[in-house]
Every structure is written in structure tokens, then in C-alpha cells.
């Protein structure tokens, strides 16, 4: 049984449920579509594309506002912040709300992983690589694979987080 993170104004639902590794898999269910677990590549790509219209820097700065208040638990004020931020994106508000809520769920999941050392910083690294460094979303999504946490920690610190 899923634990709802947020019901979006477009009728989509973002929730946690059991996945391959733990009970912190983020799922997205859009109206009249099957539930699926969005990948980093998907939301990095979508937000990168929207960055062409709104500026990559704006999307990253808005993401950081959410990142800064994310903890290991779902917080209603953070969900409200996501909606408030999303409303600044005009006709793309529901898309931004959807993907920022998915990433928010992903950061909560990282904060709850037993052996994760970098926690939510790993999501910020990917977002920074795509939106600020201009790295391909697929490359950024797979960047940390096979790397030691200490190596990734150094990279994060060099980027200021």
C-alpha cells in the first residue's frame, strides 16, 4: 500500500511504495495511466528542457529552495513551497509541480536509506551537473555509479554543498 506524498492539481499522484531495494521507491500515477517509478534521467531531461524556456539557473535555484528544507519526512510546508514555486512557471506549472514533487520524494528516500552517506546531496549533484554544468541528463544520472562516496563528497564540496 502506497504512502501518498502529494496529490497534484492535474490529478497525478506521487507516492512512496515498495521497490526493488526498499520501501522508499517514488511512484508517479498520472490520470488514466499506469503507475511508474520515474528515473533520474526522466526528470533531469524534462527539467533540462524546461530550462531552455525559463533558464537553467532559475530551475536550479528553485530546486535548491526545496533541497534546503528537505528532511527525512514529508513536510506539508515543503509541499506548499513546491506548489508556490511551480505557480511561477505559467503554463508549465503542473509539470514543474510534478517533477519537483518527484525529486522531493527522491530526496526524502535518500535521507532514509540506511547506508547512504551522501543522502540528498546525490540528487543535488545530478541537478547541478545537468542545469549548471550542462552535462547530458543520462550521463549525470549514472555519474555516481561505481564511485566511492568520498570521491563524490569531494565533488559536492567543490560545488559548494
PDB file of C-alpha atoms in Angstrom:
ATOM      1  CA  UNK A   1       0.000   0.000   0.000  1.00  0.00           C
ATOM      2  CA  UNK A   2       1.489   3.297  -1.095  1.00  0.00           C
ATOM      3  CA  UNK A   3       2.075   6.326   1.118  1.00  0.00           C
ATOM      4  CA  UNK A   4       0.913   9.428  -0.721  1.00  0.00           C
ATOM      5  CA  UNK A   5       3.403  12.269  -0.886  1.00  0.00           C
ATOM      6  CA  UNK A   6       1.130  14.612  -2.833  1.00  0.00           C
ATOM      7  CA  UNK A   7      -1.985  14.674  -4.974  1.00  0.00           C
ATOM      8  CA  UNK A   8      -1.324  17.207  -7.715  1.00  0.00           C
ATOM      9  CA  UNK A   9      -3.811  19.660  -9.218  1.00  0.00           C
ATOM     10  CA  UNK A  10      -3.553  17.855 -12.586  1.00  0.00           C
ATOM     11  CA  UNK A  11      -4.865  14.656 -10.967  1.00  0.00           C
ATOM     12  CA  UNK A  12      -1.484  12.931 -10.719  1.00  0.00           C
ATOM     13  CA  UNK A  13      -0.386  11.218  -7.509  1.00  0.00           C
ATOM     14  CA  UNK A  14       3.192  10.983  -6.227  1.00  0.00           C
ATOM     15  CA  UNK A  15       3.718   8.317  -3.577  1.00  0.00           C
ATOM     16  CA  UNK A  16       6.183   6.022  -1.854  1.00  0.00           C
ATOM     17  CA  UNK A  17       5.813   2.257  -2.069  1.00  0.00           C
ATOM     18  CA  UNK A  18       7.960  -0.845  -2.040  1.00  0.00           C
ATOM     19  CA  UNK A  19      10.511  -1.065  -4.794  1.00  0.00           C
ATOM     20  CA  UNK A  20      13.412  -3.353  -5.674  1.00  0.00           C
ATOM     21  CA  UNK A  21      15.555  -2.236  -2.734  1.00  0.00           C
ATOM     22  CA  UNK A  22      13.357  -0.776  -0.006  1.00  0.00           C
ATOM     23  CA  UNK A  23      10.010   0.850   0.819  1.00  0.00           C
ATOM     24  CA  UNK A  24      11.154   4.263  -0.413  1.00  0.00           C
ATOM     25  CA  UNK A  25      10.560   3.911  -4.141  1.00  0.00           C
ATOM     26  CA  UNK A  26       8.866   7.010  -5.596  1.00  0.00           C
ATOM     27  CA  UNK A  27       5.963   6.315  -7.951  1.00  0.00           C
ATOM     28  CA  UNK A  28       4.006   8.649 -10.195  1.00  0.00           C
ATOM     29  CA  UNK A  29       0.474   7.883 -11.331  1.00  0.00           C
ATOM     30  CA  UNK A  30      -0.991  10.188 -13.952  1.00  0.00           C
ATOM     31  CA  UNK A  31      -4.740  10.194 -14.684  1.00  0.00           C
ATOM     32  CA  UNK A  32      -5.774   7.170 -16.748  1.00  0.00           C
ATOM     33  CA  UNK A  33      -2.188   5.857 -16.880  1.00  0.00           C
ATOM     34  CA  UNK A  34      -0.333   3.074 -15.125  1.00  0.00           C
ATOM     35  CA  UNK A  35       1.775   3.888 -12.090  1.00  0.00           C
ATOM     36  CA  UNK A  36       5.521   4.029 -12.783  1.00  0.00           C
ATOM     37  CA  UNK A  37       8.757   4.834 -10.973  1.00  0.00           C
ATOM     38  CA  UNK A  38      10.298   7.891 -12.671  1.00  0.00           C
ATOM     39  CA  UNK A  39      14.020   7.699 -13.295  1.00  0.00           C
ATOM     40  CA  UNK A  40      16.638  10.365 -12.707  1.00  0.00           C
ATOM     41  CA  UNK A  41      17.120  10.500 -16.480  1.00  0.00           C
ATOM     42  CA  UNK A  42      13.419  11.334 -16.956  1.00  0.00           C
ATOM     43  CA  UNK A  43      13.197  14.261 -14.587  1.00  0.00           C
ATOM     44  CA  UNK A  44      16.690  15.550 -15.358  1.00  0.00           C
ATOM     45  CA  UNK A  45      15.731  15.560 -19.051  1.00  0.00           C
ATOM     46  CA  UNK A  46      12.351  17.247 -18.504  1.00  0.00           C
ATOM     47  CA  UNK A  47      13.780  19.953 -16.262  1.00  0.00           C
ATOM     48  CA  UNK A  48      16.738  20.485 -18.590  1.00  0.00           C
ATOM     49  CA  UNK A  49      14.312  21.012 -21.472  1.00  0.00           C
ATOM     50  CA  UNK A  50      12.230  23.463 -19.420  1.00  0.00           C
ATOM     51  CA  UNK A  51      15.462  25.277 -18.582  1.00  0.00           C
ATOM     52  CA  UNK A  52      15.627  26.337 -22.212  1.00  0.00           C
ATOM     53  CA  UNK A  53      12.439  28.353 -21.655  1.00  0.00           C
ATOM     54  CA  UNK A  54      12.867  29.554 -18.068  1.00  0.00           C
ATOM     55  CA  UNK A  55      16.668  29.419 -17.634  1.00  0.00           C
ATOM     56  CA  UNK A  56      18.568  26.514 -16.205  1.00  0.00           C
ATOM     57  CA  UNK A  57      19.749  28.724 -13.374  1.00  0.00           C
ATOM     58  CA  UNK A  58      16.177  29.574 -12.270  1.00  0.00           C
ATOM     59  CA  UNK A  59      15.142  25.926 -12.192  1.00  0.00           C
ATOM     60  CA  UNK A  60      18.273  25.012 -10.247  1.00  0.00           C
ATOM     61  CA  UNK A  61      17.797  27.877  -7.766  1.00  0.00           C
ATOM     62  CA  UNK A  62      14.171  26.837  -7.233  1.00  0.00           C
ATOM     63  CA  UNK A  63      15.271  23.232  -6.716  1.00  0.00           C
ATOM     64  CA  UNK A  64      17.795  24.413  -4.090  1.00  0.00           C
ATOM     65  CA  UNK A  65      14.987  26.170  -2.167  1.00  0.00           C
ATOM     66  CA  UNK A  66      13.286  22.773  -1.880  1.00  0.00           C
ATOM     67  CA  UNK A  67      16.555  20.940  -1.196  1.00  0.00           C
ATOM     68  CA  UNK A  68      17.396  23.226   1.716  1.00  0.00           C
ATOM     69  CA  UNK A  69      14.183  22.389   3.607  1.00  0.00           C
ATOM     70  CA  UNK A  70      14.060  18.679   2.786  1.00  0.00           C
ATOM     71  CA  UNK A  71      14.422  16.222   5.665  1.00  0.00           C
ATOM     72  CA  UNK A  72      13.712  12.523   6.124  1.00  0.00           C
ATOM     73  CA  UNK A  73       9.957  13.142   6.489  1.00  0.00           C
ATOM     74  CA  UNK A  74       7.235  14.513   4.239  1.00  0.00           C
ATOM     75  CA  UNK A  75       6.549  18.093   5.293  1.00  0.00           C
ATOM     76  CA  UNK A  76       3.343  19.846   4.268  1.00  0.00           C
ATOM     77  CA  UNK A  77       5.007  23.274   4.218  1.00  0.00           C
ATOM     78  CA  UNK A  78       7.614  21.964   1.767  1.00  0.00           C
ATOM     79  CA  UNK A  79       4.839  20.594  -0.445  1.00  0.00           C
ATOM     80  CA  UNK A  80       3.177  24.026  -0.333  1.00  0.00           C
ATOM     81  CA  UNK A  81       6.525  25.628  -1.218  1.00  0.00           C
ATOM     82  CA  UNK A  82       6.780  23.344  -4.269  1.00  0.00           C
ATOM     83  CA  UNK A  83       3.312  24.436  -5.411  1.00  0.00           C
ATOM     84  CA  UNK A  84       4.135  28.121  -4.818  1.00  0.00           C
ATOM     85  CA  UNK A  85       7.369  27.816  -6.803  1.00  0.00           C
ATOM     86  CA  UNK A  86       5.601  25.883  -9.563  1.00  0.00           C
ATOM     87  CA  UNK A  87       2.999  28.614  -9.984  1.00  0.00           C
ATOM     88  CA  UNK A  88       5.770  30.901 -11.265  1.00  0.00           C
ATOM     89  CA  UNK A  89       6.083  28.702 -14.365  1.00  0.00           C
ATOM     90  CA  UNK A  90       2.824  29.669 -16.057  1.00  0.00           C
ATOM     91  CA  UNK A  91       1.580  27.017 -18.467  1.00  0.00           C
ATOM     92  CA  UNK A  92       4.275  24.611 -17.210  1.00  0.00           C
ATOM     93  CA  UNK A  93       3.254  24.919 -13.543  1.00  0.00           C
ATOM     94  CA  UNK A  94       1.773  21.427 -13.305  1.00  0.00           C
ATOM     95  CA  UNK A  95       4.826  19.871 -14.972  1.00  0.00           C
ATOM     96  CA  UNK A  96       7.195  21.656 -12.581  1.00  0.00           C
ATOM     97  CA  UNK A  97       4.985  20.717  -9.608  1.00  0.00           C
ATOM     98  CA  UNK A  98       5.033  17.093 -10.707  1.00  0.00           C
ATOM     99  CA  UNK A  99       8.797  16.797 -11.238  1.00  0.00           C
ATOM    100  CA  UNK A 100       9.799  18.851  -8.199  1.00  0.00           C
ATOM    101  CA  UNK A 101       7.490  16.690  -6.069  1.00  0.00           C
ATOM    102  CA  UNK A 102       9.046  13.531  -7.542  1.00  0.00           C
ATOM    103  CA  UNK A 103      12.559  14.858  -6.807  1.00  0.00           C
ATOM    104  CA  UNK A 104      11.430  15.882  -3.327  1.00  0.00           C
ATOM    105  CA  UNK A 105      10.282  12.299  -2.760  1.00  0.00           C
ATOM    106  CA  UNK A 106      13.621  11.080  -4.101  1.00  0.00           C
ATOM    107  CA  UNK A 107      15.500  13.277  -1.646  1.00  0.00           C
ATOM    108  CA  UNK A 108      13.358  12.027   1.254  1.00  0.00           C
ATOM    109  CA  UNK A 109      14.116   8.477   0.109  1.00  0.00           C
ATOM    110  CA  UNK A 110      17.860   9.239   0.060  1.00  0.00           C
ATOM    111  CA  UNK A 111      17.615  10.688   3.566  1.00  0.00           C
ATOM    112  CA  UNK A 112      16.020   7.413   4.735  1.00  0.00           C
ATOM    113  CA  UNK A 113      18.464   4.990   3.094  1.00  0.00           C
ATOM    114  CA  UNK A 114      20.285   3.102   5.815  1.00  0.00           C
ATOM    115  CA  UNK A 115      23.764   3.076   4.333  1.00  0.00           C
ATOM    116  CA  UNK A 116      23.656   6.206   2.172  1.00  0.00           C
ATOM    117  CA  UNK A 117      26.333   8.647   3.262  1.00  0.00           C
ATOM    118  CA  UNK A 118      25.732  11.489   0.813  1.00  0.00           C
ATOM    119  CA  UNK A 119      21.954  11.358   1.353  1.00  0.00           C
ATOM    120  CA  UNK A 120      20.029  14.053  -0.572  1.00  0.00           C
ATOM    121  CA  UNK A 121      23.294  15.620  -1.790  1.00  0.00           C
ATOM    122  CA  UNK A 122      23.426  12.952  -4.525  1.00  0.00           C
ATOM    123  CA  UNK A 123      20.250  14.401  -6.097  1.00  0.00           C
ATOM    124  CA  UNK A 124      21.660  17.909  -5.869  1.00  0.00           C
ATOM    125  CA  UNK A 125      24.832  16.772  -7.603  1.00  0.00           C
ATOM    126  CA  UNK A 126      22.810  15.431 -10.530  1.00  0.00           C
ATOM    127  CA  UNK A 127      20.689  18.566 -10.763  1.00  0.00           C
ATOM    128  CA  UNK A 128      23.799  20.763 -10.636  1.00  0.00           C
ATOM    129  CA  UNK A 129      25.528  18.714 -13.324  1.00  0.00           C
ATOM    130  CA  UNK A 130      22.546  18.964 -15.686  1.00  0.00           C
ATOM    131  CA  UNK A 131      21.340  22.503 -15.054  1.00  0.00           C
ATOM    132  CA  UNK A 132      24.572  24.338 -14.204  1.00  0.00           C
ATOM    133  CA  UNK A 133      27.398  22.272 -15.721  1.00  0.00           C
ATOM    134  CA  UNK A 134      25.439  21.397 -18.883  1.00  0.00           C
ATOM    135  CA  UNK A 135      26.098  17.664 -18.591  1.00  0.00           C
ATOM    136  CA  UNK A 136      23.811  15.308 -20.506  1.00  0.00           C
ATOM    137  CA  UNK A 137      20.956  14.090 -18.237  1.00  0.00           C
ATOM    138  CA  UNK A 138      21.788  10.422 -18.844  1.00  0.00           C
ATOM    139  CA  UNK A 139      25.472  10.967 -18.025  1.00  0.00           C
ATOM    140  CA  UNK A 140      24.570  12.873 -14.857  1.00  0.00           C
ATOM    141  CA  UNK A 141      22.051  10.220 -13.780  1.00  0.00           C
ATOM    142  CA  UNK A 142      24.679   7.484 -14.000  1.00  0.00           C
ATOM    143  CA  UNK A 143      27.663   9.558 -12.866  1.00  0.00           C
ATOM    144  CA  UNK A 144      27.854   8.213  -9.305  1.00  0.00           C
ATOM    145  CA  UNK A 145      27.739   4.529 -10.250  1.00  0.00           C
ATOM    146  CA  UNK A 146      30.902   2.743  -9.238  1.00  0.00           C
ATOM    147  CA  UNK A 147      32.339   5.794  -7.494  1.00  0.00           C
ATOM    148  CA  UNK A 148      33.257   5.842  -3.822  1.00  0.00           C
ATOM    149  CA  UNK A 149      31.274   8.182  -1.592  1.00  0.00           C
ATOM    150  CA  UNK A 150      34.450  10.077  -0.641  1.00  0.00           C
ATOM    151  CA  UNK A 151      35.124  10.934  -4.296  1.00  0.00           C
ATOM    152  CA  UNK A 152      31.545  12.181  -4.723  1.00  0.00           C
ATOM    153  CA  UNK A 153      31.760  14.095  -1.435  1.00  0.00           C
ATOM    154  CA  UNK A 154      34.802  15.996  -2.733  1.00  0.00           C
ATOM    155  CA  UNK A 155      32.927  16.907  -5.939  1.00  0.00           C
ATOM    156  CA  UNK A 156      29.890  18.089  -3.960  1.00  0.00           C
ATOM    157  CA  UNK A 157      32.059  20.184  -1.645  1.00  0.00           C
ATOM    158  CA  UNK A 158      33.836  21.750  -4.636  1.00  0.00           C
ATOM    159  CA  UNK A 159      30.398  22.788  -5.931  1.00  0.00           C
ATOM    160  CA  UNK A 160      29.515  24.311  -2.574  1.00  0.00           C
ATOM    161  CA  UNK A 161      27.230  21.711  -0.992  1.00  0.00           C
TER     162      UNK A 161
END
